[in-house]
XYZ file of C-alpha atoms in Angstrom:
160
model
C 229.108 205.236 -34.817
C 225.450 204.544 -33.914
C 224.882 202.994 -37.339
C 227.931 200.745 -36.970
C 226.812 199.567 -33.511
C 223.282 198.982 -34.805
C 224.622 196.955 -37.735
C 226.826 194.852 -35.437
C 223.903 194.215 -33.059
C 221.655 193.283 -35.977
C 224.225 190.863 -37.400
C 224.844 189.272 -33.993
C 221.109 188.864 -33.505
C 220.683 187.224 -36.902
C 223.650 184.894 -36.358
C 222.335 183.890 -32.936
C 218.873 183.220 -34.345
C 220.284 181.223 -37.252
C 222.514 179.068 -35.039
C 220.025 178.518 -32.220
C 219.447 174.820 -31.663
C 216.249 173.360 -33.000
C 214.032 171.892 -30.286
C 214.291 168.176 -30.949
C 211.776 165.721 -29.547
C 213.072 163.014 -27.158
C 215.228 161.058 -27.026
C 218.294 163.311 -27.013
C 220.517 160.508 -28.335
C 219.900 158.090 -31.184
C 218.289 154.878 -29.975
C 220.815 152.793 -31.923
C 224.158 154.563 -32.245
C 223.973 157.156 -29.460
C 224.644 160.175 -31.694
C 223.209 163.494 -30.538
C 219.893 164.045 -32.333
C 220.052 167.829 -31.934
C 223.430 167.916 -33.669
C 221.890 165.812 -36.447
C 218.495 167.535 -36.386
C 218.566 167.804 -40.206
C 218.674 164.005 -40.678
C 216.864 162.706 -37.581
C 213.885 160.396 -37.779
C 211.141 159.026 -35.546
C 209.340 155.750 -36.100
C 206.120 155.097 -34.195
C 204.704 151.610 -34.023
C 201.035 150.630 -33.837
C 201.486 149.582 -30.176
C 202.525 153.159 -29.281
C 206.238 152.442 -28.885
C 208.682 154.558 -30.851
C 212.347 155.043 -31.666
C 214.109 158.336 -32.254
C 217.175 158.068 -34.460
C 219.832 160.228 -36.062
C 219.265 158.920 -39.586
C 217.586 156.563 -42.042
C 220.435 154.090 -41.405
C 219.419 153.768 -37.758
C 215.732 153.499 -38.761
C 216.752 150.574 -40.974
C 218.498 149.037 -37.954
C 215.361 149.497 -35.857
C 213.210 147.870 -38.537
C 215.648 144.958 -38.762
C 215.367 144.435 -34.992
C 211.557 144.720 -34.931
C 210.804 142.670 -38.068
C 207.084 142.511 -38.773
C 206.046 144.948 -36.027
C 203.164 147.087 -37.408
C 204.184 150.699 -38.101
C 201.908 153.644 -37.405
C 204.128 156.405 -38.846
C 207.648 157.369 -39.890
C 208.784 160.982 -39.690
C 211.969 162.581 -40.970
C 213.454 166.033 -40.619
C 213.229 168.344 -43.593
C 216.901 169.005 -44.421
C 216.416 172.794 -44.498
C 213.890 173.600 -41.761
C 214.678 170.603 -39.520
C 210.919 170.230 -38.926
C 209.558 166.695 -38.918
C 207.615 165.673 -42.021
C 206.071 162.411 -43.220
C 208.954 160.259 -44.480
C 206.737 158.460 -46.976
C 205.663 161.652 -48.763
C 208.991 163.513 -48.418
C 211.071 164.308 -51.483
C 214.221 162.257 -50.973
C 217.635 162.844 -52.515
C 220.054 159.931 -52.680
C 223.762 160.256 -53.423
C 225.681 163.384 -54.236
C 228.800 165.033 -52.843
C 227.497 165.871 -49.363
C 228.584 163.274 -46.787
C 225.653 161.262 -45.422
C 224.912 160.409 -41.803
C 225.791 156.808 -40.818
C 225.816 155.790 -44.477
C 228.220 155.608 -47.422
C 225.429 156.808 -49.758
C 223.843 160.051 -48.546
C 220.061 160.193 -48.120
C 218.323 163.523 -47.401
C 214.642 164.433 -47.101
C 212.914 167.641 -48.215
C 209.386 168.899 -47.674
C 209.109 170.081 -51.281
C 210.543 169.200 -54.698
C 211.861 172.720 -55.267
C 214.174 172.445 -52.235
C 215.268 168.948 -53.265
C 216.046 170.198 -56.783
C 218.079 173.118 -55.408
C 220.053 170.691 -53.227
C 220.703 168.405 -56.230
C 221.881 171.383 -58.287
C 224.395 172.309 -55.574
C 225.476 168.872 -54.256
C 224.426 166.306 -56.860
C 222.347 163.204 -56.198
C 218.994 162.190 -57.584
C 215.381 162.606 -56.562
C 213.787 159.415 -55.262
C 211.240 157.976 -52.826
C 211.217 156.760 -49.236
C 210.890 153.169 -50.421
C 214.109 153.449 -52.467
C 216.187 155.094 -49.704
C 214.875 152.651 -47.106
C 215.797 149.643 -49.279
C 219.284 151.087 -49.817
C 219.690 151.737 -46.071
C 218.490 148.210 -45.263
C 221.084 146.764 -47.693
C 223.822 148.833 -46.043
C 222.757 147.722 -42.543
C 222.700 144.081 -43.640
C 226.172 144.418 -45.218
C 227.520 146.044 -42.033
C 226.019 143.241 -39.930
C 227.753 140.638 -42.111
C 231.070 142.503 -41.875
C 230.745 142.696 -38.071
C 230.003 138.984 -37.792
C 232.935 138.181 -40.029
C 235.382 140.293 -38.023
C 234.255 138.722 -34.738
C 235.109 135.239 -36.023
C 238.486 135.996 -37.599
C 241.347 134.148 -36.021
C 239.172 131.573 -34.223
């Protein structure tokens, strides 16, 4: 009986530790869409501009929106969460995976970041997609944001 209770306590402890929320830097909600950044800790991003201002987002799609709204503003850094650890890493040096079967965040084409190639390769093996760079995923996200902006403008003018 002691062994069973010990095993149950151990399992409960491990489950609690595994599901404990990651401490996410402010803001709590995405600057652009309002999604909870703790819920989306695995895809969140932070962009810091040279003037010290910053934006915390839920995804690369919302970073693309921020960049569209701040055209030409000098950037100091861009960080993204490592998909597995949820720790922030440099977005420009991250190993990005684009596409695959796993549903993306705020995007029709999934884009995930990994601290190392081995983790990215394991993800690709399980979910599909292809290894790429920050520049490629950002360009794709910017195209999607532009297309969504055009669709929104079009729907606002229908019937007038």
